[in-house]
């Protein structure tokens, strides 16, 4: 497996992944706008939000949710559809949090508690929320040790469940990506910031972290790499 660049075996909470360094103010602005850029991205965004809504329903419609990484607040409107939900929005990038607070509706911002923190060392106590909502992070983590540290932090902070997305193999897009990497001559040790993870591998890691798999939702079954898992403690 090709691993993301990191500084050896990290101390707990001290993981520094290269892909995370790009989320400065200009990239945060770009990230906010890109999901509304063109019909295809708007439709993809709508599909992803609908899947996330179904995943939360399978998780039991938790009332206290940690959105990590929250990015530019893309899921806040959906997460706040439940008027009784308490939302903590966290990100490792203060610029991302600033953009989210700048562009999201005042009525949404007023209901969100934001914190700057790492998914590898979450600045919250044990059992702080009912559920952790983690979209578009795990596919950046190619190293199994790093994934285990993160999953165990999610297990610590959540009382009940974890909703998490990643790229999985066994579909057309994963096959196509593998062929593309082969043509490019990608080798072990090359820098890479997105990873397709074998389903058996990641499901084993979920169980090792203490979670049981309640179900999953594929973006387009048999075609797309995106999958959202619902995990229970």
PDB file of C-alpha atoms in Angstrom:
ATOM      1  CA  UNK A   1       0.000   0.000   0.000  1.00  0.00           C
ATOM      2  CA  UNK A   2       1.220   3.521  -0.786  1.00  0.00           C
ATOM      3  CA  UNK A   3       1.195   5.571   2.394  1.00  0.00           C
ATOM      4  CA  UNK A   4       0.680   9.253   2.964  1.00  0.00           C
ATOM      5  CA  UNK A   5       3.750  11.138   4.130  1.00  0.00           C
ATOM      6  CA  UNK A   6       4.082  11.317   7.899  1.00  0.00           C
ATOM      7  CA  UNK A   7       6.938  11.479  10.358  1.00  0.00           C
ATOM      8  CA  UNK A   8       7.380   7.826  11.354  1.00  0.00           C
ATOM      9  CA  UNK A   9       5.374   6.305  14.191  1.00  0.00           C
ATOM     10  CA  UNK A  10       3.541   9.310  15.624  1.00  0.00           C
ATOM     11  CA  UNK A  11       2.889  10.062  19.254  1.00  0.00           C
ATOM     12  CA  UNK A  12      -0.801  10.086  20.084  1.00  0.00           C
ATOM     13  CA  UNK A  13      -2.332  13.328  18.822  1.00  0.00           C
ATOM     14  CA  UNK A  14       0.869  14.421  17.030  1.00  0.00           C
ATOM     15  CA  UNK A  15       0.098  13.089  13.548  1.00  0.00           C
ATOM     16  CA  UNK A  16       0.972  15.613  10.841  1.00  0.00           C
ATOM     17  CA  UNK A  17      -0.372  14.576   7.435  1.00  0.00           C
ATOM     18  CA  UNK A  18       0.837  16.555   4.452  1.00  0.00           C
ATOM     19  CA  UNK A  19      -2.564  16.829   2.741  1.00  0.00           C
ATOM     20  CA  UNK A  20      -3.934  18.795   5.718  1.00  0.00           C
ATOM     21  CA  UNK A  21      -1.433  21.613   5.211  1.00  0.00           C
ATOM     22  CA  UNK A  22      -3.216  22.894   2.098  1.00  0.00           C
ATOM     23  CA  UNK A  23      -6.327  24.087   3.956  1.00  0.00           C
ATOM     24  CA  UNK A  24      -5.393  27.745   4.200  1.00  0.00           C
ATOM     25  CA  UNK A  25      -7.778  30.684   3.707  1.00  0.00           C
ATOM     26  CA  UNK A  26      -7.762  30.579  -0.103  1.00  0.00           C
ATOM     27  CA  UNK A  27      -8.318  26.815  -0.233  1.00  0.00           C
ATOM     28  CA  UNK A  28     -11.098  27.078   2.337  1.00  0.00           C
ATOM     29  CA  UNK A  29     -12.857  29.641   0.124  1.00  0.00           C
ATOM     30  CA  UNK A  30     -12.446  27.344  -2.880  1.00  0.00           C
ATOM     31  CA  UNK A  31     -13.753  24.379  -0.900  1.00  0.00           C
ATOM     32  CA  UNK A  32     -16.889  26.277   0.089  1.00  0.00           C
ATOM     33  CA  UNK A  33     -17.784  27.148  -3.511  1.00  0.00           C
ATOM     34  CA  UNK A  34     -16.719  23.990  -5.365  1.00  0.00           C
ATOM     35  CA  UNK A  35     -19.716  21.834  -4.415  1.00  0.00           C
ATOM     36  CA  UNK A  36     -22.032  24.342  -6.120  1.00  0.00           C
ATOM     37  CA  UNK A  37     -19.831  24.703  -9.212  1.00  0.00           C
ATOM     38  CA  UNK A  38     -21.795  23.228 -12.110  1.00  0.00           C
ATOM     39  CA  UNK A  39     -24.761  20.883 -12.426  1.00  0.00           C
ATOM     40  CA  UNK A  40     -22.787  17.668 -11.879  1.00  0.00           C
ATOM     41  CA  UNK A  41     -21.328  18.842  -8.568  1.00  0.00           C
ATOM     42  CA  UNK A  42     -24.678  20.195  -7.368  1.00  0.00           C
ATOM     43  CA  UNK A  43     -26.324  16.834  -8.091  1.00  0.00           C
ATOM     44  CA  UNK A  44     -23.443  14.975  -6.449  1.00  0.00           C
ATOM     45  CA  UNK A  45     -23.693  17.220  -3.404  1.00  0.00           C
ATOM     46  CA  UNK A  46     -27.446  16.594  -3.149  1.00  0.00           C
ATOM     47  CA  UNK A  47     -26.930  12.830  -3.398  1.00  0.00           C
ATOM     48  CA  UNK A  48     -24.226  12.893  -0.714  1.00  0.00           C
ATOM     49  CA  UNK A  49     -26.397  14.929   1.656  1.00  0.00           C
ATOM     50  CA  UNK A  50     -29.353  12.573   1.140  1.00  0.00           C
ATOM     51  CA  UNK A  51     -27.143   9.565   1.922  1.00  0.00           C
ATOM     52  CA  UNK A  52     -25.851  11.311   5.037  1.00  0.00           C
ATOM     53  CA  UNK A  53     -29.417  11.995   6.143  1.00  0.00           C
ATOM     54  CA  UNK A  54     -30.316   8.297   5.732  1.00  0.00           C
ATOM     55  CA  UNK A  55     -27.177   7.284   7.605  1.00  0.00           C
ATOM     56  CA  UNK A  56     -28.101   9.491  10.552  1.00  0.00           C
ATOM     57  CA  UNK A  57     -31.565   7.925  10.567  1.00  0.00           C
ATOM     58  CA  UNK A  58     -29.980   4.468  10.711  1.00  0.00           C
ATOM     59  CA  UNK A  59     -27.817   5.734  13.570  1.00  0.00           C
ATOM     60  CA  UNK A  60     -31.012   6.575  15.474  1.00  0.00           C
ATOM     61  CA  UNK A  61     -31.205  10.310  14.684  1.00  0.00           C
ATOM     62  CA  UNK A  62     -28.718  11.305  17.410  1.00  0.00           C
ATOM     63  CA  UNK A  63     -29.373  14.601  19.177  1.00  0.00           C
ATOM     64  CA  UNK A  64     -25.765  15.504  19.993  1.00  0.00           C
ATOM     65  CA  UNK A  65     -23.480  15.270  16.960  1.00  0.00           C
ATOM     66  CA  UNK A  66     -19.814  16.082  16.329  1.00  0.00           C
ATOM     67  CA  UNK A  67     -19.214  17.064  12.686  1.00  0.00           C
ATOM     68  CA  UNK A  68     -15.489  16.381  12.183  1.00  0.00           C
ATOM     69  CA  UNK A  69     -14.067  17.574   9.890  1.00  0.00           C
ATOM     70  CA  UNK A  70     -16.820  20.096   9.288  1.00  0.00           C
ATOM     71  CA  UNK A  71     -14.942  21.840   6.471  1.00  0.00           C
ATOM     72  CA  UNK A  72     -16.880  24.882   5.305  1.00  0.00           C
ATOM     73  CA  UNK A  73     -20.091  23.704   6.950  1.00  0.00           C
ATOM     74  CA  UNK A  74     -21.504  21.911   3.913  1.00  0.00           C
ATOM     75  CA  UNK A  75     -23.621  19.540   6.022  1.00  0.00           C
ATOM     76  CA  UNK A  76     -24.794  22.051   8.633  1.00  0.00           C
ATOM     77  CA  UNK A  77     -28.223  22.731   7.040  1.00  0.00           C
ATOM     78  CA  UNK A  78     -28.997  18.970   6.970  1.00  0.00           C
ATOM     79  CA  UNK A  79     -27.561  18.326  10.420  1.00  0.00           C
ATOM     80  CA  UNK A  80     -29.672  21.137  11.855  1.00  0.00           C
ATOM     81  CA  UNK A  81     -32.943  19.957  10.295  1.00  0.00           C
ATOM     82  CA  UNK A  82     -33.705  18.413  13.686  1.00  0.00           C
ATOM     83  CA  UNK A  83     -34.530  21.457  15.866  1.00  0.00           C
ATOM     84  CA  UNK A  84     -33.482  19.567  18.997  1.00  0.00           C
ATOM     85  CA  UNK A  85     -30.026  18.618  17.741  1.00  0.00           C
ATOM     86  CA  UNK A  86     -26.908  20.058  19.375  1.00  0.00           C
ATOM     87  CA  UNK A  87     -24.145  20.349  16.785  1.00  0.00           C
ATOM     88  CA  UNK A  88     -20.447  20.653  17.527  1.00  0.00           C
ATOM     89  CA  UNK A  89     -18.533  21.497  14.346  1.00  0.00           C
ATOM     90  CA  UNK A  90     -14.801  20.833  14.464  1.00  0.00           C
ATOM     91  CA  UNK A  91     -11.921  21.078  12.037  1.00  0.00           C
ATOM     92  CA  UNK A  92      -8.151  21.017  12.173  1.00  0.00           C
ATOM     93  CA  UNK A  93      -8.096  24.186  10.032  1.00  0.00           C
ATOM     94  CA  UNK A  94      -9.139  27.476  11.604  1.00  0.00           C
ATOM     95  CA  UNK A  95      -9.469  28.898   8.087  1.00  0.00           C
ATOM     96  CA  UNK A  96     -12.117  26.285   7.291  1.00  0.00           C
ATOM     97  CA  UNK A  97     -14.036  27.191  10.441  1.00  0.00           C
ATOM     98  CA  UNK A  98     -13.777  30.891   9.622  1.00  0.00           C
ATOM     99  CA  UNK A  99     -15.174  30.365   6.109  1.00  0.00           C
ATOM    100  CA  UNK A 100     -18.021  28.239   7.447  1.00  0.00           C
ATOM    101  CA  UNK A 101     -18.968  30.919   9.968  1.00  0.00           C
ATOM    102  CA  UNK A 102     -18.649  33.625   7.300  1.00  0.00           C
ATOM    103  CA  UNK A 103     -20.940  32.092   4.682  1.00  0.00           C
ATOM    104  CA  UNK A 104     -23.472  29.964   6.534  1.00  0.00           C
ATOM    105  CA  UNK A 105     -26.816  31.465   7.520  1.00  0.00           C
ATOM    106  CA  UNK A 106     -26.894  33.329  10.821  1.00  0.00           C
ATOM    107  CA  UNK A 107     -29.685  31.081  12.113  1.00  0.00           C
ATOM    108  CA  UNK A 108     -27.422  28.068  11.514  1.00  0.00           C
ATOM    109  CA  UNK A 109     -24.301  29.633  12.982  1.00  0.00           C
ATOM    110  CA  UNK A 110     -26.221  30.534  16.134  1.00  0.00           C
ATOM    111  CA  UNK A 111     -26.904  26.832  16.767  1.00  0.00           C
ATOM    112  CA  UNK A 112     -23.366  25.558  16.145  1.00  0.00           C
ATOM    113  CA  UNK A 113     -20.514  25.268  18.624  1.00  0.00           C
ATOM    114  CA  UNK A 114     -17.174  25.325  16.779  1.00  0.00           C
ATOM    115  CA  UNK A 115     -13.818  24.033  17.955  1.00  0.00           C
ATOM    116  CA  UNK A 116     -10.432  23.719  16.277  1.00  0.00           C
ATOM    117  CA  UNK A 117      -9.137  20.225  16.959  1.00  0.00           C
ATOM    118  CA  UNK A 118      -7.515  17.197  15.360  1.00  0.00           C
ATOM    119  CA  UNK A 119      -9.393  13.985  14.630  1.00  0.00           C
ATOM    120  CA  UNK A 120      -6.411  12.174  16.130  1.00  0.00           C
ATOM    121  CA  UNK A 121      -6.717  13.925  19.510  1.00  0.00           C
ATOM    122  CA  UNK A 122     -10.203  15.395  19.850  1.00  0.00           C
ATOM    123  CA  UNK A 123     -10.442  18.182  22.403  1.00  0.00           C
ATOM    124  CA  UNK A 124     -13.622  16.819  23.992  1.00  0.00           C
ATOM    125  CA  UNK A 125     -14.243  14.538  26.992  1.00  0.00           C
ATOM    126  CA  UNK A 126     -15.231  10.878  26.786  1.00  0.00           C
ATOM    127  CA  UNK A 127     -18.835  10.400  25.622  1.00  0.00           C
ATOM    128  CA  UNK A 128     -19.210  14.080  24.751  1.00  0.00           C
ATOM    129  CA  UNK A 129     -21.670  13.440  21.896  1.00  0.00           C
ATOM    130  CA  UNK A 130     -24.164  10.790  20.851  1.00  0.00           C
ATOM    131  CA  UNK A 131     -22.603  10.398  17.410  1.00  0.00           C
ATOM    132  CA  UNK A 132     -19.554  11.424  15.401  1.00  0.00           C
ATOM    133  CA  UNK A 133     -20.233  12.450  11.792  1.00  0.00           C
ATOM    134  CA  UNK A 134     -17.040  12.116   9.705  1.00  0.00           C
ATOM    135  CA  UNK A 135     -17.381  12.744   5.975  1.00  0.00           C
ATOM    136  CA  UNK A 136     -14.512  13.020   3.479  1.00  0.00           C
ATOM    137  CA  UNK A 137     -11.581  12.381   5.783  1.00  0.00           C
ATOM    138  CA  UNK A 138     -10.848   8.651   5.972  1.00  0.00           C
ATOM    139  CA  UNK A 139      -9.988   8.339   2.266  1.00  0.00           C
ATOM    140  CA  UNK A 140      -7.000  10.611   2.978  1.00  0.00           C
ATOM    141  CA  UNK A 141      -5.593   8.199   5.583  1.00  0.00           C
ATOM    142  CA  UNK A 142      -3.574   5.435   3.930  1.00  0.00           C
ATOM    143  CA  UNK A 143      -1.745   4.246   7.027  1.00  0.00           C
ATOM    144  CA  UNK A 144      -3.575   1.650   9.124  1.00  0.00           C
ATOM    145  CA  UNK A 145      -1.990   2.830  12.388  1.00  0.00           C
ATOM    146  CA  UNK A 146      -3.198   6.375  11.761  1.00  0.00           C
ATOM    147  CA  UNK A 147      -6.695   5.110  10.986  1.00  0.00           C
ATOM    148  CA  UNK A 148      -6.766   3.097  14.207  1.00  0.00           C
ATOM    149  CA  UNK A 149      -5.739   6.099  16.311  1.00  0.00           C
ATOM    150  CA  UNK A 150      -8.482   8.174  14.711  1.00  0.00           C
ATOM    151  CA  UNK A 151     -11.155   5.475  15.027  1.00  0.00           C
ATOM    152  CA  UNK A 152     -10.349   4.960  18.694  1.00  0.00           C
ATOM    153  CA  UNK A 153     -10.723   8.687  19.301  1.00  0.00           C
ATOM    154  CA  UNK A 154     -14.142   8.565  17.644  1.00  0.00           C
ATOM    155  CA  UNK A 155     -15.035   5.593  19.827  1.00  0.00           C
ATOM    156  CA  UNK A 156     -13.950   7.504  22.936  1.00  0.00           C
ATOM    157  CA  UNK A 157     -15.929  10.664  22.156  1.00  0.00           C
ATOM    158  CA  UNK A 158     -19.147   9.035  20.863  1.00  0.00           C
ATOM    159  CA  UNK A 159     -21.681   7.483  23.205  1.00  0.00           C
ATOM    160  CA  UNK A 160     -23.542   5.559  20.524  1.00  0.00           C
ATOM    161  CA  UNK A 161     -22.434   5.722  16.904  1.00  0.00           C
ATOM    162  CA  UNK A 162     -20.124   6.843  14.110  1.00  0.00           C
ATOM    163  CA  UNK A 163     -21.141   7.845  10.578  1.00  0.00           C
ATOM    164  CA  UNK A 164     -18.057   7.762   8.352  1.00  0.00           C
ATOM    165  CA  UNK A 165     -17.293   7.868   4.629  1.00  0.00           C
ATOM    166  CA  UNK A 166     -14.383   6.524   2.587  1.00  0.00           C
ATOM    167  CA  UNK A 167     -13.366   5.130  -0.783  1.00  0.00           C
ATOM    168  CA  UNK A 168     -13.800   1.358  -1.035  1.00  0.00           C
ATOM    169  CA  UNK A 169     -12.692  -1.124  -3.680  1.00  0.00           C
ATOM    170  CA  UNK A 170     -14.773  -3.643  -5.590  1.00  0.00           C
ATOM    171  CA  UNK A 171     -16.429  -1.193  -8.005  1.00  0.00           C
ATOM    172  CA  UNK A 172     -15.843   0.259 -11.473  1.00  0.00           C
ATOM    173  CA  UNK A 173     -14.261   3.549 -10.348  1.00  0.00           C
ATOM    174  CA  UNK A 174     -11.808   1.754  -8.036  1.00  0.00           C
ATOM    175  CA  UNK A 175     -10.829  -0.585 -10.883  1.00  0.00           C
ATOM    176  CA  UNK A 176     -10.389   2.390 -13.199  1.00  0.00           C
ATOM    177  CA  UNK A 177      -8.277   4.249 -10.628  1.00  0.00           C
ATOM    178  CA  UNK A 178      -6.020   1.215 -10.141  1.00  0.00           C
ATOM    179  CA  UNK A 179      -5.436   0.985 -13.897  1.00  0.00           C
ATOM    180  CA  UNK A 180      -4.657   4.724 -14.055  1.00  0.00           C
ATOM    181  CA  UNK A 181      -2.118   4.445 -11.231  1.00  0.00           C
ATOM    182  CA  UNK A 182      -0.505   1.480 -12.997  1.00  0.00           C
ATOM    183  CA  UNK A 183      -0.142   3.512 -16.208  1.00  0.00           C
ATOM    184  CA  UNK A 184       1.367   6.408 -14.254  1.00  0.00           C
ATOM    185  CA  UNK A 185       3.865   4.087 -12.620  1.00  0.00           C
ATOM    186  CA  UNK A 186       2.857   4.945  -9.054  1.00  0.00           C
ATOM    187  CA  UNK A 187       5.170   3.140  -6.629  1.00  0.00           C
ATOM    188  CA  UNK A 188       5.241   2.408  -2.907  1.00  0.00           C
ATOM    189  CA  UNK A 189       6.768   5.432  -1.178  1.00  0.00           C
ATOM    190  CA  UNK A 190       5.369   7.958  -3.677  1.00  0.00           C
ATOM    191  CA  UNK A 191       3.338  10.763  -2.139  1.00  0.00           C
ATOM    192  CA  UNK A 192      -0.392  10.120  -2.292  1.00  0.00           C
ATOM    193  CA  UNK A 193      -3.232  11.818  -0.423  1.00  0.00           C
ATOM    194  CA  UNK A 194      -6.243   9.730  -1.455  1.00  0.00           C
ATOM    195  CA  UNK A 195      -6.615   5.996  -0.958  1.00  0.00           C
ATOM    196  CA  UNK A 196      -8.964   3.197  -1.924  1.00  0.00           C
ATOM    197  CA  UNK A 197      -9.289   0.833   1.044  1.00  0.00           C
ATOM    198  CA  UNK A 198     -10.288  -2.803   0.712  1.00  0.00           C
ATOM    199  CA  UNK A 199     -13.686  -3.415   2.323  1.00  0.00           C
ATOM    200  CA  UNK A 200     -12.480  -6.374   4.357  1.00  0.00           C
ATOM    201  CA  UNK A 201      -9.541  -4.337   5.659  1.00  0.00           C
ATOM    202  CA  UNK A 202     -11.532  -1.338   6.821  1.00  0.00           C
ATOM    203  CA  UNK A 203     -14.355  -3.409   8.301  1.00  0.00           C
ATOM    204  CA  UNK A 204     -11.778  -5.347  10.321  1.00  0.00           C
ATOM    205  CA  UNK A 205     -10.314  -2.059  11.537  1.00  0.00           C
ATOM    206  CA  UNK A 206     -13.766  -0.830  12.564  1.00  0.00           C
ATOM    207  CA  UNK A 207     -14.209  -3.944  14.690  1.00  0.00           C
ATOM    208  CA  UNK A 208     -10.723  -3.647  16.174  1.00  0.00           C
ATOM    209  CA  UNK A 209     -11.633  -0.131  17.314  1.00  0.00           C
ATOM    210  CA  UNK A 210     -14.715  -1.524  19.094  1.00  0.00           C
ATOM    211  CA  UNK A 211     -17.463  -0.739  16.582  1.00  0.00           C
ATOM    212  CA  UNK A 212     -20.152  -2.997  15.126  1.00  0.00           C
ATOM    213  CA  UNK A 213     -21.317  -2.349  11.570  1.00  0.00           C
ATOM    214  CA  UNK A 214     -24.997  -1.367  11.478  1.00  0.00           C
ATOM    215  CA  UNK A 215     -25.062  -0.830   7.713  1.00  0.00           C
ATOM    216  CA  UNK A 216     -23.725   1.189   4.813  1.00  0.00           C
ATOM    217  CA  UNK A 217     -24.807   3.266   1.840  1.00  0.00           C
ATOM    218  CA  UNK A 218     -23.005   3.355  -1.524  1.00  0.00           C
ATOM    219  CA  UNK A 219     -23.041   6.552  -3.588  1.00  0.00           C
ATOM    220  CA  UNK A 220     -23.728   4.531  -6.766  1.00  0.00           C
ATOM    221  CA  UNK A 221     -23.619   0.770  -6.052  1.00  0.00           C
ATOM    222  CA  UNK A 222     -21.133  -1.098  -8.226  1.00  0.00           C
ATOM    223  CA  UNK A 223     -19.848   2.105  -9.840  1.00  0.00           C
ATOM    224  CA  UNK A 224     -18.648   4.750  -7.357  1.00  0.00           C
ATOM    225  CA  UNK A 225     -15.977   4.405  -4.671  1.00  0.00           C
ATOM    226  CA  UNK A 226     -17.780   6.489  -2.035  1.00  0.00           C
ATOM    227  CA  UNK A 227     -19.368   4.490   0.784  1.00  0.00           C
ATOM    228  CA  UNK A 228     -20.851   5.733   4.067  1.00  0.00           C
ATOM    229  CA  UNK A 229     -20.758   3.316   7.001  1.00  0.00           C
ATOM    230  CA  UNK A 230     -22.946   3.500  10.083  1.00  0.00           C
ATOM    231  CA  UNK A 231     -21.143   2.017  13.088  1.00  0.00           C
ATOM    232  CA  UNK A 232     -22.504   1.363  16.578  1.00  0.00           C
ATOM    233  CA  UNK A 233     -20.693   0.990  19.898  1.00  0.00           C
TER     234      UNK A 233
END
